[in-house]
mmCIF file of C-alpha atoms in Angstrom:
data_model
loop_
_atom_site.group_PDB
_atom_site.id
_atom_site.type_symbol
_atom_site.label_atom_id
_atom_site.label_comp_id
_atom_site.label_asym_id
_atom_site.label_seq_id
_atom_site.Cartn_x
_atom_site.Cartn_y
_atom_site.Cartn_z
ATOM 1 C CA MET B 1 0.015 -0.012 -0.014
ATOM 2 C CA THR B 2 1.223 3.479 -0.860
ATOM 3 C CA THR B 3 1.684 5.929 2.006
ATOM 4 C CA ASN B 4 0.531 9.503 1.886
ATOM 5 C CA ARG B 5 4.165 10.614 1.820
ATOM 6 C CA GLU B 6 4.965 8.391 -1.147
ATOM 7 C CA PHE B 7 1.826 9.458 -2.977
ATOM 8 C CA LEU B 8 2.355 13.200 -2.496
ATOM 9 C CA GLY B 9 6.060 12.879 -3.167
ATOM 10 C CA ALA B 10 5.364 11.248 -6.531
ATOM 11 C CA LEU B 11 2.841 13.961 -7.494
ATOM 12 C CA PHE B 12 4.801 16.955 -6.176
ATOM 13 C CA PRO B 13 8.549 16.167 -6.494
ATOM 14 C CA GLY B 14 10.795 18.936 -5.249
ATOM 15 C CA VAL B 15 7.978 21.508 -4.691
ATOM 16 C CA ILE B 16 5.621 22.538 -1.859
ATOM 17 C CA PRO B 17 2.159 20.905 -1.849
ATOM 18 C CA TRP B 18 -0.687 22.218 0.274
ATOM 19 C CA VAL B 19 -2.521 19.695 2.500
ATOM 20 C CA CYS B 20 -5.539 19.721 4.789
ATOM 21 C CA HIS B 21 -6.835 17.159 7.267
ATOM 22 C CA PHE B 22 -9.529 16.945 9.904
ATOM 23 C CA PRO B 23 -11.471 14.153 11.665
ATOM 24 C CA ASP B 24 -14.914 15.644 11.097
ATOM 25 C CA ASP B 25 -17.535 15.307 8.396
ATOM 26 C CA PRO B 26 -16.274 17.234 5.342
ATOM 27 C CA LYS B 27 -19.403 19.392 5.422
ATOM 28 C CA GLN B 28 -18.171 20.643 8.855
ATOM 29 C CA GLY B 29 -14.416 20.523 7.901
ATOM 30 C CA ARG B 30 -11.652 22.879 8.687
ATOM 31 C CA TRP B 31 -10.405 23.652 5.211
ATOM 32 C CA ALA B 32 -7.481 26.055 5.942
ATOM 33 C CA GLY B 33 -4.678 23.522 5.543
ATOM 34 C CA ALA B 34 -0.931 24.097 5.553
ATOM 35 C CA PRO B 35 2.098 23.662 3.319
ATOM 36 C CA LEU B 36 3.683 20.290 3.493
ATOM 37 C CA LEU B 37 7.339 20.885 4.227
ATOM 38 C CA ASN B 38 10.118 18.305 4.239
ATOM 39 C CA GLY B 39 9.999 15.865 7.141
ATOM 40 C CA GLU B 40 6.484 16.676 8.263
ATOM 41 C CA ASP B 41 4.124 13.853 9.111
ATOM 42 C CA VAL B 42 1.463 13.189 6.499
ATOM 43 C CA GLU B 43 -0.079 10.003 7.870
ATOM 44 C CA TRP B 44 -3.437 10.797 9.446
ATOM 45 C CA PRO B 45 -5.296 7.467 9.268
ATOM 46 C CA HIS B 46 -8.396 8.646 11.134
ATOM 47 C CA ASP B 47 -8.812 11.924 9.321
ATOM 48 C CA ASN B 48 -10.221 13.118 6.055
ATOM 49 C CA THR B 49 -7.110 14.115 4.128
ATOM 50 C CA TYR B 50 -6.947 16.440 1.103
ATOM 51 C CA PHE B 51 -4.333 18.118 -1.050
ATOM 52 C CA SER B 52 -4.421 21.040 -3.444
ATOM 53 C CA ILE B 53 -3.987 20.236 -7.105
ATOM 54 C CA MET B 54 -1.354 22.999 -7.364
ATOM 55 C CA SER B 55 1.915 23.529 -5.588
ATOM 56 C CA VAL B 56 2.607 26.850 -3.867
ATOM 57 C CA ARG B 57 5.531 29.248 -4.300
ATOM 58 C CA ASP B 58 5.639 30.645 -0.761
ATOM 59 C CA PRO B 59 4.708 28.344 2.158
ATOM 60 C CA LYS B 60 3.693 31.428 4.202
ATOM 61 C CA ALA B 61 1.298 32.863 1.618
ATOM 62 C CA GLY B 62 -1.455 30.249 1.723
ATOM 63 C CA ARG B 63 -3.384 28.275 -0.873
ATOM 64 C CA GLU B 64 -4.557 31.341 -2.749
ATOM 65 C CA ALA B 65 -4.511 31.281 -6.508
ATOM 66 C CA ASP B 66 -1.973 34.144 -6.512
ATOM 67 C CA ASN B 67 0.493 31.865 -4.720
ATOM 68 C CA PHE B 68 0.322 29.419 -7.654
ATOM 69 C CA ASN B 69 3.578 27.643 -8.524
ATOM 70 C CA ALA B 70 2.291 24.915 -10.891
ATOM 71 C CA LEU B 71 -0.651 22.657 -11.600
ATOM 72 C CA HIS B 72 0.380 19.058 -11.029
ATOM 73 C CA VAL B 73 -2.820 17.091 -11.383
ATOM 74 C CA VAL B 74 -6.383 17.313 -12.623
ATOM 75 C CA MET B 75 -9.212 15.520 -10.947
ATOM 76 C CA ILE B 76 -12.670 14.341 -12.088
ATOM 77 C CA ASP B 77 -15.185 14.128 -9.327
ATOM 78 C CA ASP B 78 -18.390 12.114 -8.777
ATOM 79 C CA VAL B 79 -17.494 9.379 -11.345
ATOM 80 C CA GLY B 80 -20.276 6.835 -11.130
ATOM 81 C CA GLY B 81 -22.860 9.258 -9.963
ATOM 82 C CA LYS B 82 -22.900 12.629 -11.826
ATOM 83 C CA VAL B 83 -20.229 11.590 -14.317
ATOM 84 C CA THR B 84 -20.696 8.229 -16.039
ATOM 85 C CA ARG B 85 -17.648 6.274 -16.937
ATOM 86 C CA ASP B 86 -18.540 6.338 -20.667
ATOM 87 C CA LYS B 87 -18.224 10.136 -20.578
ATOM 88 C CA LEU B 88 -14.616 9.938 -19.460
ATOM 89 C CA PRO B 89 -11.657 10.371 -21.841
ATOM 90 C CA GLY B 90 -9.887 7.214 -22.790
ATOM 91 C CA ILE B 91 -6.985 8.004 -20.518
ATOM 92 C CA GLU B 92 -6.126 5.725 -17.628
ATOM 93 C CA PRO B 93 -6.258 7.601 -14.334
ATOM 94 C CA THR B 94 -3.225 7.855 -12.114
ATOM 95 C CA TRP B 95 -5.400 7.050 -9.120
ATOM 96 C CA VAL B 96 -8.981 6.148 -8.328
ATOM 97 C CA LEU B 97 -10.529 6.741 -4.942
ATOM 98 C CA ARG B 98 -14.022 5.812 -3.803
ATOM 99 C CA THR B 99 -15.433 8.852 -2.095
ATOM 100 C CA SER B 100 -18.988 7.857 -1.195
ATOM 101 C CA ILE B 101 -21.939 5.628 -1.716
ATOM 102 C CA LYS B 102 -25.208 7.406 -2.413
ATOM 103 C CA GLU B 103 -28.699 6.003 -2.815
ATOM 104 C CA ILE B 104 -30.146 7.186 -6.120
ATOM 105 C CA GLU B 105 -33.626 5.925 -7.043
ATOM 106 C CA LYS B 106 -33.310 2.998 -4.561
ATOM 107 C CA ASN B 107 -29.944 1.881 -6.048
ATOM 108 C CA ASP B 108 -26.643 2.354 -4.308
ATOM 109 C CA VAL B 109 -24.280 4.340 -6.500
ATOM 110 C CA GLU B 110 -20.613 4.481 -5.721
ATOM 111 C CA ASN B 111 -18.861 7.832 -6.378
ATOM 112 C CA PHE B 112 -15.213 8.010 -7.232
ATOM 113 C CA GLN B 113 -12.575 10.629 -7.734
ATOM 114 C CA PHE B 114 -10.317 9.968 -10.760
ATOM 115 C CA GLY B 115 -6.996 11.760 -10.548
ATOM 116 C CA TYR B 116 -4.627 12.379 -13.469
ATOM 117 C CA ALA B 117 -1.031 13.411 -12.843
ATOM 118 C CA LEU B 118 0.310 15.712 -15.583
ATOM 119 C CA ASP B 119 3.423 14.431 -17.308
ATOM 120 C CA LYS B 120 4.895 17.876 -16.768
ATOM 121 C CA PRO B 121 3.476 20.359 -14.216
ATOM 122 C CA CYS B 122 1.899 23.375 -15.877
ATOM 123 C CA ALA B 123 3.469 26.583 -14.526
ATOM 124 C CA ASP B 124 1.356 28.762 -16.823
ATOM 125 C CA GLN B 125 -1.424 29.823 -14.470
ATOM 126 C CA PRO B 126 -3.829 31.255 -17.085
ATOM 127 C CA ARG B 127 -3.475 28.013 -19.100
ATOM 128 C CA ALA B 128 -4.003 25.860 -16.039
ATOM 129 C CA LYS B 129 -7.094 27.938 -15.113
ATOM 130 C CA ARG B 130 -8.547 27.465 -18.610
ATOM 131 C CA LEU B 131 -8.076 23.698 -18.297
ATOM 132 C CA ILE B 132 -9.795 23.513 -14.877
ATOM 133 C CA ASP B 133 -12.576 25.857 -16.031
ATOM 134 C CA HIS B 134 -13.175 23.733 -19.122
ATOM 135 C CA LEU B 135 -13.346 20.504 -17.067
ATOM 136 C CA THR B 136 -15.782 22.176 -14.686
ATOM 137 C CA ALA B 137 -17.918 23.513 -17.552
ATOM 138 C CA GLN B 138 -18.059 20.001 -19.032
ATOM 139 C CA GLY B 139 -19.483 18.634 -15.755
ATOM 140 C CA TYR B 140 -16.352 16.865 -14.580
ATOM 141 C CA SER B 141 -16.274 18.746 -11.322
ATOM 142 C CA ASP B 142 -18.681 20.543 -9.007
ATOM 143 C CA LYS B 143 -18.911 24.234 -9.977
ATOM 144 C CA GLY B 144 -18.111 25.413 -6.437
ATOM 145 C CA ALA B 145 -14.980 23.267 -6.286
ATOM 146 C CA GLY B 146 -13.229 24.599 -9.362
ATOM 147 C CA GLY B 147 -10.089 26.663 -9.505
ATOM 148 C CA VAL B 148 -6.406 25.918 -9.755
ATOM 149 C CA ASN B 149 -6.227 25.719 -5.978
ATOM 150 C CA ARG B 150 -9.031 23.222 -5.392
ATOM 151 C CA TYR B 151 -8.603 20.239 -3.091
ATOM 152 C CA ALA B 152 -8.551 16.574 -4.077
ATOM 153 C CA ARG B 153 -8.449 13.505 -1.823
#
């Protein structure tokens, strides 16, 4: 099994990712987060754990879009529920994570997050924003969760 440290290290080599974790229901979560600096613990087995899809330039400046360093991954949310698998591009995801099971019309529907690591991080923020905005407009993400600084699990 891959640890959080190994996973984040593979997605964000040599840069500063932004992470967030809390034990509560995500609807009641504490979303502020913090930069993940070398040597810090990232194993929180009893918490909901999230990471921003971008790396940050300045660890003291927060997860704001103006602290953008590069986009490292894109994520498609609610696969299985809102997004059917036949709507997905024919690209194998880097990771798949089951996020919930919802009852829809008396049937249990599993929702997944599909993550795609970029071959090369995109340091062009306007271009990264256009990509994320396009994915959101196509229904691959919740409208309120868009942006280059959004969280993924």
